[in-house]
Coordinates of C-alpha atoms (C1' of nucleotides) in Angstrom, one line a residue:
Chain Q
M1 CA -16.1 4.1 4.9
E2 CA -14.0 6.6 3.0
N3 CA -12.7 8.7 5.0
R4 CA -14.0 7.6 7.7
L5 CA -11.0 7.9 9.5
M6 CA -8.9 10.4 8.2
N7 CA -10.2 13.4 10.0
S8 CA -7.3 15.9 8.6
N9 CA -4.3 16.0 7.0
F10 CA -1.7 18.7 5.0
I11 CA -3.7 18.1 2.5
W12 CA -7.0 18.8 3.1
D13 CA -6.0 22.2 6.0
A14 CA -4.4 23.2 2.3
I15 CA -7.5 23.5 0.4
D16 CA -9.8 24.4 3.1
K17 CA -7.4 27.6 3.3
D18 CA -7.8 28.2 -0.1
L19 CA -12.0 28.2 -0.2
Q20 CA -11.5 30.3 2.2
E21 CA -9.6 32.8 0.6
H22 CA -11.6 32.5 -2.0
V23 CA -8.0 31.1 -3.8
Y24 CA -10.6 28.5 -5.7
D25 CA -14.5 28.5 -5.2
R26 CA -14.3 24.7 -6.6
V27 CA -12.0 21.6 -6.3
H28 CA -11.1 19.2 -8.9
T29 CA -8.2 16.4 -9.0
R30 CA -7.2 14.4 -11.4
F31 CA -5.6 10.8 -11.1
P32 CA -3.3 10.7 -14.1
P33 CA -1.1 7.2 -13.8
E34 CA 0.8 6.4 -17.7
P35 CA -1.1 3.5 -19.6
N36 CA 2.6 1.1 -19.3
G37 CA 1.9 -1.1 -16.8
Y38 CA -1.2 -2.2 -14.2
L39 CA -2.0 -0.3 -11.2
H40 CA -0.8 -1.2 -8.0
I41 CA -1.2 -0.8 -4.3
G42 CA 0.9 2.1 -4.1
H43 CA -0.9 3.7 -7.0
C44 CA -4.1 3.5 -4.7
K45 CA -2.7 5.8 -2.6
A46 CA -2.8 8.3 -5.0
L47 CA -5.5 7.7 -6.7
C48 CA -7.3 7.2 -3.1
T49 CA -6.8 10.7 -2.3
N50 CA -7.4 11.9 -5.3
F51 CA -10.8 10.3 -5.9
G52 CA -11.3 11.1 -2.2
T53 CA -10.1 14.6 -2.1
A54 CA -12.2 15.4 -5.1
K55 CA -15.5 13.7 -3.4
K56 CA -15.2 15.2 -0.3
Y57 CA -15.1 18.8 -1.1
N58 CA -18.6 17.2 -3.7
G59 CA -15.3 18.1 -6.6
L60 CA -14.6 16.7 -9.6
V61 CA -11.9 14.4 -10.1
N62 CA -10.8 13.2 -13.8
L63 CA -9.1 10.4 -15.4
R64 CA -6.5 11.4 -16.7
L65 CA -3.7 8.1 -19.6
D66 CA -0.7 10.2 -19.5
D67 CA 0.1 8.9 -22.7
T68 CA 3.8 11.4 -23.6
N69 CA 5.5 8.6 -24.4
P70 CA 4.9 5.9 -26.8
E71 CA 7.3 3.4 -26.5
K72 CA 5.9 2.3 -23.0
E73 CA 2.1 2.4 -23.7
E74 CA -0.1 0.3 -24.8
T75 CA -4.3 -0.2 -25.1
H76 CA -4.6 -2.7 -22.5
F77 CA -3.2 -1.5 -19.7
V78 CA -5.6 1.5 -20.5
E79 CA -7.8 -0.8 -20.4
G80 CA -6.9 -2.1 -17.3
I81 CA -6.4 0.6 -15.6
M82 CA -10.2 2.2 -15.9
D83 CA -11.4 -1.6 -14.9
D84 CA -8.7 -1.1 -11.2
I85 CA -10.3 2.0 -11.3
H86 CA -14.2 1.1 -11.5
W87 CA -13.3 -2.5 -9.6
L88 CA -12.4 0.2 -6.4
G89 CA -16.3 1.9 -6.9
F90 CA -14.6 4.7 -8.3
D91 CA -16.4 6.9 -10.8
W92 CA -14.1 9.8 -12.6
N93 CA -17.0 12.2 -12.5
G94 CA -14.6 14.7 -14.0
G95 CA -14.1 12.9 -17.1
L96 CA -11.5 10.8 -19.3
Y97 CA -8.5 12.4 -21.0
Y98 CA -5.6 11.4 -23.2
A99 CA -2.5 13.4 -22.6
S100 CA -2.2 12.5 -26.5
D101 CA -5.7 14.5 -26.8
Y102 CA -3.8 18.0 -26.0
Y103 CA -0.8 17.6 -28.8
E104 CA -1.5 19.2 -30.6
K105 CA -2.8 22.3 -28.6
L106 CA 1.0 21.9 -26.8
Y107 CA 2.3 22.2 -30.2
D108 CA 0.5 25.1 -30.6
I109 CA 2.1 26.6 -26.9
A110 CA 5.7 24.9 -27.6
V111 CA 5.3 27.6 -30.8
D112 CA 4.1 30.7 -29.1
F113 CA 7.2 29.4 -26.7
I114 CA 9.5 30.0 -29.3
N115 CA 8.4 33.0 -31.2
R116 CA 8.7 34.9 -27.3
G117 CA 12.1 33.5 -27.2
L118 CA 11.6 31.5 -24.0
A119 CA 12.0 27.5 -25.7
Y120 CA 14.5 26.2 -28.9
V121 CA 15.9 23.8 -30.3
D122 CA 19.3 22.2 -29.3
E123 CA 21.7 20.4 -31.7
L124 CA 23.7 18.8 -28.4
T125 CA 23.9 15.0 -28.9
P126 CA 22.5 13.8 -25.7
E127 CA 25.8 12.7 -23.6
Q128 CA 26.5 16.9 -24.5
M129 CA 23.6 17.1 -22.7
T130 CA 24.4 15.3 -20.0
E131 CA 27.9 17.0 -20.0
Y132 CA 26.8 20.9 -20.2
R133 CA 24.1 20.0 -17.9
G134 CA 26.7 20.2 -15.0
T135 CA 26.5 18.7 -11.7
L136 CA 24.6 19.3 -8.6
T137 CA 27.1 21.3 -7.5
E138 CA 28.4 23.1 -10.6
P139 CA 26.4 25.0 -13.1
G140 CA 25.9 24.4 -16.5
K141 CA 26.5 26.0 -19.5
N142 CA 25.0 27.2 -22.2
S143 CA 24.4 25.9 -25.6
P144 CA 25.9 27.1 -28.3
Y145 CA 22.3 26.5 -30.1
R146 CA 21.1 28.5 -27.2
D147 CA 20.5 31.7 -28.7
R148 CA 19.6 30.7 -32.3
P149 CA 17.6 33.3 -34.3
I150 CA 13.3 32.8 -33.7
E151 CA 12.9 32.1 -37.2
E152 CA 15.4 28.9 -37.5
N153 CA 14.1 27.7 -34.2
L154 CA 10.6 27.9 -35.7
R155 CA 11.8 26.4 -38.9
L156 CA 13.7 23.8 -37.1
F157 CA 10.7 22.9 -34.6
K158 CA 8.9 22.4 -37.6
E159 CA 11.0 20.3 -39.4
M160 CA 11.1 18.3 -36.1
K161 CA 7.4 17.7 -36.9
E162 CA 7.5 17.1 -39.9
G163 CA 10.5 13.9 -39.7
K164 CA 12.5 15.6 -41.4
H165 CA 15.1 14.8 -38.7
A166 CA 16.6 11.3 -37.0
E167 CA 15.8 10.6 -33.6
G168 CA 18.1 11.7 -30.7
S169 CA 19.4 14.7 -33.4
M170 CA 17.5 17.6 -32.2
I171 CA 15.2 18.6 -29.3
L172 CA 13.3 21.2 -27.9
R173 CA 14.6 23.5 -24.9
A174 CA 12.8 25.8 -22.6
K175 CA 15.0 28.7 -22.3
I176 CA 15.3 29.4 -18.5
D177 CA 18.5 29.4 -16.4
M178 CA 21.6 26.8 -17.5
A179 CA 23.5 27.9 -13.7
H180 CA 19.6 27.6 -11.7
P181 CA 20.8 25.9 -8.8
N182 CA 17.6 23.8 -8.6
I183 CA 18.3 21.3 -11.6
N184 CA 15.3 20.6 -13.4
M185 CA 15.5 24.1 -14.3
R186 CA 18.7 23.9 -16.3
D187 CA 16.7 24.6 -19.8
P188 CA 14.8 21.2 -19.6
A189 CA 13.6 19.1 -22.8
M190 CA 9.8 20.6 -24.1
Y191 CA 9.7 17.5 -26.9
R192 CA 12.0 15.2 -28.5
I193 CA 11.6 12.9 -31.7
L194 CA 10.4 9.5 -31.8
F195 CA 9.5 7.8 -34.5
A196 CA 7.6 6.0 -32.7
E197 CA 3.8 4.1 -33.0
H198 CA 1.8 5.9 -30.1
H199 CA -0.9 3.7 -28.7
R200 CA -3.9 5.9 -29.9
T201 CA -2.3 8.6 -32.7
G202 CA -0.4 6.0 -34.8
T203 CA 2.2 7.5 -36.4
K204 CA 0.3 11.2 -36.8
W205 CA 3.4 12.6 -34.5
C206 CA 6.9 11.4 -34.8
I207 CA 7.3 14.7 -31.9
Y208 CA 6.8 13.9 -28.5
P209 CA 5.8 16.3 -25.2
M210 CA 7.8 15.3 -22.1
Y211 CA 6.1 15.4 -18.6
D212 CA 7.2 18.6 -17.5
F213 CA 6.1 20.4 -20.1
A214 CA 2.9 18.4 -20.8
H215 CA 1.8 17.4 -17.3
P216 CA 1.1 21.1 -15.9
L217 CA -0.7 22.0 -19.5
S218 CA -2.6 19.1 -18.8
D219 CA -3.9 19.9 -15.4
A220 CA -4.6 23.8 -17.1
F221 CA -6.5 22.6 -19.5
E222 CA -8.6 20.7 -17.7
H223 CA -8.9 23.5 -15.3
I224 CA -8.0 21.1 -12.6
T225 CA -7.4 23.4 -9.2
H226 CA -5.4 20.7 -6.8
S227 CA -2.6 18.0 -8.6
L228 CA -1.9 15.9 -5.6
C229 CA 1.2 13.8 -6.7
S230 CA 4.0 12.5 -4.9
L231 CA 7.1 13.8 -3.2
E232 CA 9.9 12.8 -6.2
F233 CA 8.3 16.0 -8.7
E234 CA 8.2 18.7 -5.8
D235 CA 11.6 20.0 -7.4
H236 CA 9.7 20.1 -10.8
R237 CA 7.0 22.3 -9.0
P238 CA 8.8 25.4 -10.0
L239 CA 9.0 24.0 -13.5
Y240 CA 5.2 23.1 -13.0
E241 CA 4.8 27.4 -12.1
W242 CA 6.6 28.4 -15.2
F243 CA 4.7 26.3 -17.8
I244 CA 1.5 27.3 -16.7
N245 CA 3.1 31.3 -15.9
N246 CA 4.2 31.3 -19.4
S247 CA 1.3 30.0 -20.7
L248 CA -1.1 32.1 -19.1
H249 CA -2.4 34.5 -22.2
M250 CA -3.1 30.7 -24.2
L251 CA -5.1 29.6 -21.6
D252 CA -8.0 30.7 -19.9
G253 CA -7.8 31.7 -16.7
A254 CA -6.6 28.0 -14.8
H255 CA -4.2 27.5 -12.1
P256 CA -3.2 24.3 -10.4
R257 CA -2.0 24.3 -7.5
Q258 CA 0.2 21.3 -7.5
I259 CA 0.9 19.5 -3.9
E260 CA 3.1 16.4 -2.8
F261 CA 2.9 14.0 0.0
A262 CA 5.1 10.8 0.0
R263 CA 4.0 7.6 -1.5
L264 CA 3.3 4.5 -0.4
N265 CA 5.9 1.6 1.2
L266 CA 4.9 -1.1 2.3
T267 CA 6.8 -4.4 3.6
N268 CA 8.0 -7.2 1.7
T269 CA 6.8 -5.7 -1.0
V270 CA 8.1 -4.1 -4.5
M271 CA 6.2 -1.9 -5.8
S272 CA 8.8 -0.5 -8.6
K273 CA 6.3 -1.2 -11.9
R274 CA 10.3 -2.2 -13.8
Y275 CA 10.7 -5.2 -11.3
L276 CA 6.7 -6.3 -11.9
R277 CA 6.8 -6.5 -14.9
T278 CA 10.5 -8.6 -15.5
L279 CA 8.8 -11.2 -13.1
V280 CA 6.2 -10.4 -15.7
E281 CA 8.0 -11.6 -18.7
N282 CA 10.6 -13.9 -17.2
G283 CA 7.8 -16.1 -16.0
L284 CA 8.3 -15.9 -12.5
V285 CA 4.4 -14.9 -12.1
M286 CA 1.9 -16.6 -13.8
G287 CA 0.9 -13.1 -14.8
W288 CA -0.2 -9.0 -14.0
D289 CA -2.6 -11.0 -12.2
D290 CA -0.7 -13.4 -10.2
P291 CA -2.1 -13.3 -6.7
R292 CA 1.3 -12.9 -5.4
M293 CA 1.3 -9.7 -7.2
P294 CA 1.0 -6.4 -5.3
T295 CA -0.4 -5.2 -8.5
L296 CA -5.1 -4.4 -8.0
V297 CA -5.4 -7.5 -10.6
G298 CA -3.7 -9.7 -8.6
L299 CA -4.9 -8.2 -5.5
R300 CA -8.6 -8.9 -6.7
R301 CA -7.5 -12.3 -8.0
R302 CA -5.8 -13.6 -4.6
G303 CA -9.6 -12.3 -3.1
Y304 CA -8.7 -9.0 -1.3
T305 CA -11.4 -6.6 -1.8
P306 CA -12.9 -2.9 -2.6
E307 CA -13.3 -1.9 0.5
A308 CA -10.3 -3.5 2.7
I309 CA -7.8 -2.1 0.1
K310 CA -9.3 1.7 0.8
D311 CA -10.2 1.4 4.3
F312 CA -6.3 0.6 4.1
I313 CA -5.6 3.6 2.2
D314 CA -7.4 5.6 5.1
R315 CA -5.8 4.3 7.8
I316 CA -2.4 5.1 6.9
G317 CA -3.0 8.7 6.9
L318 CA -1.8 11.5 4.3
S319 CA 1.9 13.3 5.1
K320 CA 5.3 14.2 3.5
A321 CA 7.0 12.1 5.9
D322 CA 9.1 8.9 4.4
S323 CA 7.3 6.1 6.0
E324 CA 7.0 1.8 4.9
V325 CA 3.8 0.4 6.5
D326 CA 3.7 -2.9 8.0
Y327 CA 1.7 -5.2 5.3
G328 CA 0.3 -6.5 8.5
L329 CA -2.0 -3.6 8.5
L330 CA -3.2 -4.2 5.3
E331 CA -4.2 -7.8 6.4
F332 CA -6.0 -6.5 8.9
C333 CA -8.2 -4.2 6.8
V334 CA -8.4 -7.4 4.7
R335 CA -10.0 -9.8 7.7
E336 CA -11.9 -6.9 9.5
D337 CA -13.6 -6.9 5.7
L338 CA -14.2 -10.5 5.1
E339 CA -15.5 -11.3 8.8
D340 CA -18.8 -10.3 8.4
K341 CA -19.4 -10.6 5.0
V342 CA -17.9 -14.3 3.9
S343 CA -19.7 -17.9 4.8
R344 CA -17.8 -20.7 7.4
A345 CA -16.7 -24.1 5.9
M346 CA -13.9 -26.6 6.5
A347 CA -11.5 -27.7 4.2
V348 CA -8.2 -30.0 5.9
I349 CA -5.1 -28.3 3.2
D350 CA -2.1 -31.2 5.3
P351 CA -4.7 -33.4 5.5
I352 CA -4.0 -36.6 7.9
L353 CA -6.9 -39.7 8.6
V354 CA -8.8 -40.4 11.8
E355 CA -10.0 -43.3 12.1
F356 CA -13.0 -44.1 14.2
S357 CA -12.8 -48.2 15.8
N358 CA -16.7 -47.7 18.0
W359 CA -18.4 -46.1 14.8
D360 CA -19.8 -48.5 12.1
E361 CA -18.1 -49.3 8.9
D362 CA -21.6 -47.6 7.3
K363 CA -22.7 -45.6 9.9
I364 CA -23.2 -41.5 9.0
D365 CA -24.3 -39.4 10.8
E366 CA -25.5 -36.1 9.5
F367 CA -25.2 -32.0 11.2
T368 CA -27.2 -28.8 10.5
V369 CA -24.0 -26.3 11.2
N370 CA -24.0 -22.0 10.2
N371 CA -21.9 -20.5 8.1
H372 CA -21.8 -17.9 10.0
P373 CA -21.5 -17.8 14.2
N374 CA -22.9 -14.7 14.2
H375 CA -24.9 -14.3 11.5
P376 CA -28.1 -16.6 12.2
E377 CA -29.0 -14.9 8.2
F378 CA -25.9 -16.6 6.3
G379 CA -28.0 -19.6 6.6
T380 CA -27.3 -23.2 7.3
H381 CA -25.6 -26.2 5.3
S382 CA -25.2 -30.1 6.2
I383 CA -22.3 -32.1 7.0
K384 CA -21.9 -35.8 7.6
F385 CA -20.0 -37.0 9.7
G386 CA -18.7 -41.3 9.2
K387 CA -16.3 -43.7 10.3
R388 CA -13.5 -42.2 8.6
I389 CA -12.3 -38.3 8.2
Y390 CA -9.3 -36.2 7.5
I391 CA -8.0 -33.6 10.0
E392 CA -5.1 -31.3 9.9
A393 CA -1.7 -32.8 10.4
S394 CA -0.3 -30.2 12.7
D395 CA -3.5 -30.6 14.7
F396 CA -2.0 -33.8 16.2
M397 CA 1.2 -34.2 18.0
E398 CA 2.6 -37.5 19.8
E399 CA 4.7 -35.7 22.1
P400 CA 2.7 -32.7 22.6
V401 CA 4.3 -29.3 23.7
K402 CA 2.8 -27.1 26.3
K403 CA -0.1 -25.8 25.8
F404 CA -1.0 -28.1 22.8
H405 CA -4.7 -28.0 22.9
R406 CA -5.2 -30.5 19.8
M407 CA -5.3 -34.1 19.7
S408 CA -2.5 -36.2 20.8
P409 CA -2.8 -39.5 22.9
G410 CA -4.8 -40.2 25.7
K411 CA -6.3 -36.9 24.9
E412 CA -9.6 -35.3 24.6
V413 CA -10.7 -32.9 21.7
R414 CA -14.2 -31.9 20.1
L415 CA -14.5 -32.1 16.3
K416 CA -16.2 -29.0 15.4
D417 CA -20.1 -29.1 14.6
A418 CA -20.0 -33.2 15.5
Y419 CA -18.4 -35.4 18.1
I420 CA -15.6 -35.3 21.7
V421 CA -13.5 -37.6 20.3
K422 CA -10.3 -39.3 22.3
C423 CA -7.3 -40.2 20.5
E424 CA -6.2 -44.0 21.5
S425 CA -3.1 -45.1 19.0
V426 CA -1.6 -44.1 15.7
E427 CA -0.5 -46.6 12.7
K428 CA 3.0 -45.6 11.7
D429 CA 4.8 -47.1 8.5
S430 CA 8.5 -48.7 7.7
D431 CA 10.0 -45.8 7.9
G432 CA 8.4 -44.1 10.9
N433 CA 6.0 -41.6 9.8
I434 CA 2.5 -41.7 11.2
I435 CA -0.1 -43.0 8.2
K436 CA -3.8 -43.1 10.6
I437 CA -4.6 -41.8 14.0
I438 CA -7.5 -44.2 15.9
C439 CA -9.9 -42.2 17.8
T440 CA -13.0 -43.4 19.7
V441 CA -16.4 -41.2 19.6
D442 CA -17.6 -40.0 22.7
L443 CA -21.9 -41.2 21.3
N444 CA -22.8 -39.3 24.1
S445 CA -21.2 -35.8 23.0
R446 CA -23.5 -35.6 19.7
S447 CA -23.1 -31.9 18.9
G448 CA -26.7 -30.3 19.9
S449 CA -26.9 -32.8 22.7
E450 CA -26.7 -32.5 26.1
G451 CA -23.6 -34.3 26.8
S452 CA -21.7 -32.2 23.9
N453 CA -21.7 -29.3 26.9
R454 CA -19.1 -30.4 28.3
K455 CA -15.5 -29.2 28.3
V456 CA -12.8 -29.1 26.4
K457 CA -9.6 -28.2 25.8
G458 CA -9.8 -28.4 22.0
T459 CA -11.8 -27.8 18.6
L460 CA -11.0 -29.1 15.1
H461 CA -11.7 -28.8 12.2
W462 CA -12.4 -32.2 9.8
V463 CA -13.5 -33.2 6.3
N464 CA -15.6 -36.8 6.1
A465 CA -13.2 -39.1 4.1
D466 CA -15.8 -40.9 2.0
D467 CA -17.8 -37.1 2.0
C468 CA -15.5 -34.5 0.7
S469 CA -13.6 -33.4 -2.4
P470 CA -10.6 -32.6 -3.3
F471 CA -9.2 -29.0 -4.2
E472 CA -5.6 -27.3 -4.3
A473 CA -4.6 -24.6 -1.7
R474 CA -2.4 -21.7 -2.6
L475 CA -0.6 -20.1 -0.1
I476 CA 0.8 -16.5 -0.7
N477 CA 3.7 -15.7 1.0
S478 CA 6.0 -13.0 0.0
I479 CA 7.2 -12.3 -3.6
L480 CA 10.8 -12.5 -2.8
L481 CA 13.3 -12.4 -0.2
D482 CA 14.2 -9.2 2.5
D483 CA 16.1 -10.7 5.0
D484 CA 19.8 -9.5 5.6
E485 CA 21.3 -11.9 4.0
N486 CA 19.8 -11.5 0.2
A487 CA 19.4 -7.6 0.7
G488 CA 21.9 -6.5 -1.9
K489 CA 21.1 -9.1 -4.7
D490 CA 19.4 -8.8 -7.9
F491 CA 16.3 -8.7 -8.1
I492 CA 15.7 -11.7 -9.4
E493 CA 17.7 -13.6 -7.3
R494 CA 15.8 -12.1 -4.7
F495 CA 12.6 -13.8 -5.9
N496 CA 10.8 -16.0 -3.6
P497 CA 10.6 -19.7 -5.0
D498 CA 8.4 -20.5 -2.1
S499 CA 5.9 -17.4 -2.6
M500 CA 3.6 -19.5 -3.3
I501 CA 3.2 -23.2 -2.1
K502 CA 0.6 -24.8 -3.0
K503 CA -1.0 -28.5 -1.4
H504 CA -3.6 -30.7 -2.0
G505 CA -6.0 -30.6 0.5
Y506 CA -9.8 -31.9 1.1
M507 CA -12.5 -29.8 1.6
E508 CA -16.5 -30.0 2.0
K509 CA -19.3 -31.2 -0.4
Y510 CA -20.8 -27.6 0.5
L511 CA -18.2 -26.2 -1.2
D512 CA -18.6 -28.0 -4.5
D513 CA -21.4 -24.8 -5.5
A514 CA -18.6 -21.8 -4.8
K515 CA -17.9 -19.3 -7.9
V516 CA -14.6 -18.3 -9.3
G517 CA -13.7 -15.0 -7.0
D518 CA -15.9 -16.5 -4.2
K519 CA -14.5 -16.1 -0.7
Y520 CA -15.0 -18.6 2.2
Q521 CA -13.0 -18.4 5.4
F522 CA -11.9 -22.2 5.6
L523 CA -12.3 -22.6 9.5
R524 CA -9.1 -22.4 11.5
T525 CA -7.3 -21.4 8.4
G526 CA -7.7 -18.4 6.5
Y527 CA -9.9 -16.9 4.1
F528 CA -9.9 -18.3 1.0
C529 CA -10.9 -17.6 -2.8
K530 CA -11.6 -19.4 -5.6
D531 CA -9.1 -19.0 -8.3
K532 CA -9.5 -18.8 -12.4
D533 CA -7.7 -21.9 -12.5
S534 CA -9.8 -24.8 -11.3
T535 CA -11.0 -27.1 -13.1
D536 CA -14.1 -29.2 -12.8
S537 CA -12.1 -31.7 -11.1
L538 CA -9.5 -29.8 -9.5
P539 CA -11.6 -26.5 -7.7
V540 CA -8.2 -24.3 -6.8
F541 CA -8.8 -21.3 -3.7
N542 CA -6.1 -19.0 -2.7
R543 CA -5.4 -18.0 0.8
I544 CA -6.0 -14.5 0.7
V545 CA -4.5 -14.3 3.9
G546 CA -4.6 -16.2 7.3
L547 CA -6.8 -16.0 10.3
R548 CA -4.8 -14.2 13.9
D549 CA -2.7 -17.0 15.3
S550 CA -2.1 -16.2 19.2
F551 CA -1.5 -20.7 19.4
S552 CA 1.5 -20.3 16.9
K553 CA 2.8 -16.9 18.0
A554 CA 3.1 -18.0 21.5
L555 CA 4.6 -21.0 20.3
K556 CA 7.4 -18.8 18.5
S557 CA 8.8 -16.9 20.8
N558 CA 8.2 -19.6 23.2
N559 CA 11.1 -21.5 21.3
K560 CA 13.4 -18.5 21.3
Chain G
rU1 C1' 29.9 19.8 -1.1
rG2 C1' 24.2 23.1 -4.5
rG3 C1' 18.3 22.6 -5.0
rG4 C1' 14.9 20.5 -3.0
rG5 C1' 11.7 17.9 1.2
rA6 C1' 11.7 15.1 6.2
rA7 C1' 12.2 13.4 11.9
rU8 C1' 6.3 12.5 17.6
rU9 C1' 5.8 5.0 20.7
rG10 C1' 7.5 -1.1 17.5
rU11 C1' 4.8 1.1 12.7
rG12 C1' 1.0 4.7 10.5
rU13 C1' -0.4 9.2 12.1
rA14 C1' -3.0 13.5 15.3
rA15 C1' -2.2 17.6 18.9
rC16 C1' -2.0 24.3 14.9
rG17 C1' 1.4 28.2 22.3
rG18 C1' -2.4 24.6 27.7
rU19 C1' -3.5 17.0 30.0
rA20 C1' 0.6 13.8 23.8
rG21 C1' -4.5 11.1 21.3
rC22 C1' -6.0 7.8 17.9
rA23 C1' -5.5 3.0 14.7
rC24 C1' -2.5 -1.5 14.0
rC25 C1' 1.3 -4.9 16.2
rU26 C1' 3.4 -6.5 21.1
rG27 C1' 1.7 -8.8 26.3
rC28 C1' -1.8 -9.8 30.1
rG29 C1' -6.8 -11.1 30.9
rA30 C1' -12.2 -12.9 30.1
rC31 C1' -15.2 -14.9 26.9
rU32 C1' -15.3 -19.0 23.0
rC33 C1' -17.8 -26.0 20.0
rU34 C1' -12.8 -21.6 15.3
rG35 C1' -6.0 -20.5 19.8
rA36 C1' -10.9 -17.1 15.4
rC37 C1' -14.3 -12.5 16.3
rU38 C1' -15.9 -9.8 20.7
rC39 C1' -14.8 -7.8 25.3
rG40 C1' -11.1 -5.6 29.0
rC41 C1' -6.4 -4.1 30.8
rA42 C1' -1.6 -2.5 30.1
rU43 C1' 3.6 -1.2 27.9
rU44 C1' 6.4 1.9 25.0
rG45 C1' 6.8 8.6 21.6
rU46 C1' 8.1 14.5 20.7
rA47 C1' 16.3 13.4 17.0
rU48 C1' 19.9 16.1 19.6
rG49 C1' 21.7 21.1 22.0
rG50 C1' 20.3 25.4 23.1
rG51 C1' 16.7 29.6 23.7
rU52 C1' 11.7 32.7 24.4
rU53 C1' 7.9 31.7 28.1
rC54 C1' 4.0 31.1 33.5
rG55 C1' 3.5 26.6 30.0
rA56 C1' 6.4 24.4 23.8
rA57 C1' 6.0 18.2 19.4
rU58 C1' 4.5 23.3 18.4
rC59 C1' 8.1 29.5 18.3
rC60 C1' 14.2 31.1 17.5
rU61 C1' 19.0 29.0 17.2
rA62 C1' 22.7 25.5 16.0
rU63 C1' 23.7 20.5 15.0
rU64 C1' 22.5 15.4 13.3
rU65 C1' 20.2 11.7 10.2
rC66 C1' 17.1 9.6 6.3
rC67 C1' 15.2 10.5 1.8
rC68 C1' 14.7 13.4 -3.5
rC69 C1' 16.8 15.5 -8.0
rA70 C1' 22.0 15.6 -12.6
rG71 C1' 16.2 10.9 -18.7
rC72 C1' 15.7 12.9 -25.3
rC73 C1' 10.6 8.3 -18.7
rA74 C1' 6.8 9.6 -15.8

RNA sequence: UGGGGAAUUGUGUAACGGUAGCACCUGCGACUCUGACUCGCAUUGUAUGGGUUCGAAUCCUAUUUCCCCAGCCA
């Protein structure tokens, strides 16, 4: 399925050309997440692009944890990232690396830069730095420390490393051009002082390299050929080249090429780590793996499959144009993948009681039903039919709208795999709420018999009231309110209080055997996945995605 | 207002001077013991103005709009 639809894209065109012109004779990519959170669907595009490209060219791909900021990074995120990548079905055949593995090497290169007058220790305060940087339209100006002697730079940088200077008191900067039209080239920081504990190197270091310095050199150390990243790094590319070109004598010939592509945006989805973190930390969701979260662990818990996600990434293509993909495409991919993979079963989410007036109290009929309508190899299971059943409350209307092919007074409807029944009357409580629907069963219409062959408008799913299990259905909606009314509000205020609706319903006994993670299609209501919150007495099922529903769509457009 | 990018149907993406295609969405129909699946049909597009050419989404030119950059984050 991988790369099934992606016939070409501008990156592969560029690589083809590189190979043809012998700029490179192999392809080696890397996926460099920062371990400061869990991977989300947005990372997935970068992930699939780097892993998929390596695979297409029979090349290698490295996993590199870009851990140059000790203040944000944690080991359990590293583990989570590796677990997610494996879950997707990828493996880093080029090896596992950490930017922190290169601290020593990077330090040596930094010293070499100082020796060649390409870097200096600056003692401007952060505020002064900003001021000296200039603006988008005005050039910056040189720091008074810019031309201090090499020996002094060497001594100061060493002292920085030895912890002799306070955080923020000095930094190492590349000496490029304070008047450069590209702000990234105005003497960018290479090292800052941070007395923080690093998840891998502990307190060994108190100076840490910046992304712009560490990343290109890490690529070079690992002999990466194509460094595929997102568009916001496009104007860092000159810097990327600068660091590499000025380190060539310290490298063994490797010269990676950075190519940028547009990142994934999805409708009704926030992908900023900051917001996801806020949701977790404020307890608005149950954790990084909450089924509402666009994280891979969240999508996985909800029931999305790796195949569906990878197919989605293939379908959205790769380009440099900013875009926003309709979430419906992801849902389509999930449905398409699950369609031929999971068994069907019946569960009523919003139950209403139906009683049959012409059915004896103790009479029970039993049916053998297919687990999948198009795949006999999925086997069968049995269901029991008795005097009382539950149907979906929305499948009954006392005064039906037009084209309502469901239950209403005087009309016949088929109960899936059982009988054709007719609604005779309803019982209401003192407030006028329907508490029971009275039906008659057409005894000649038993499923499988000749009498069952006649056509009736609708077929409903149901469960036997005396032979079913209670369960909790979690219906998942958009995690934030994204309508015009909420557009300008703070993220927290935009959290959708109805993002997860819990319903108590009844399911057929067949589903008692489901294990956490098992997926089913609940007939007519959608695909569901058993959640880890399940208990022995109350199984919990997340709705992965609903079925396509042309009836409710038609209803909506009629009402407009 | 500096620099770097991008504009093809509702959405996403192809077409690399020669029939604007594909997928999703949407609509209509067939089928159906899931209003699902499946199948068939259909609608809608080259940001704008000039130019080159037999021929332009593609080349030139002038505009317009949108995105990114002023962390000691990545």
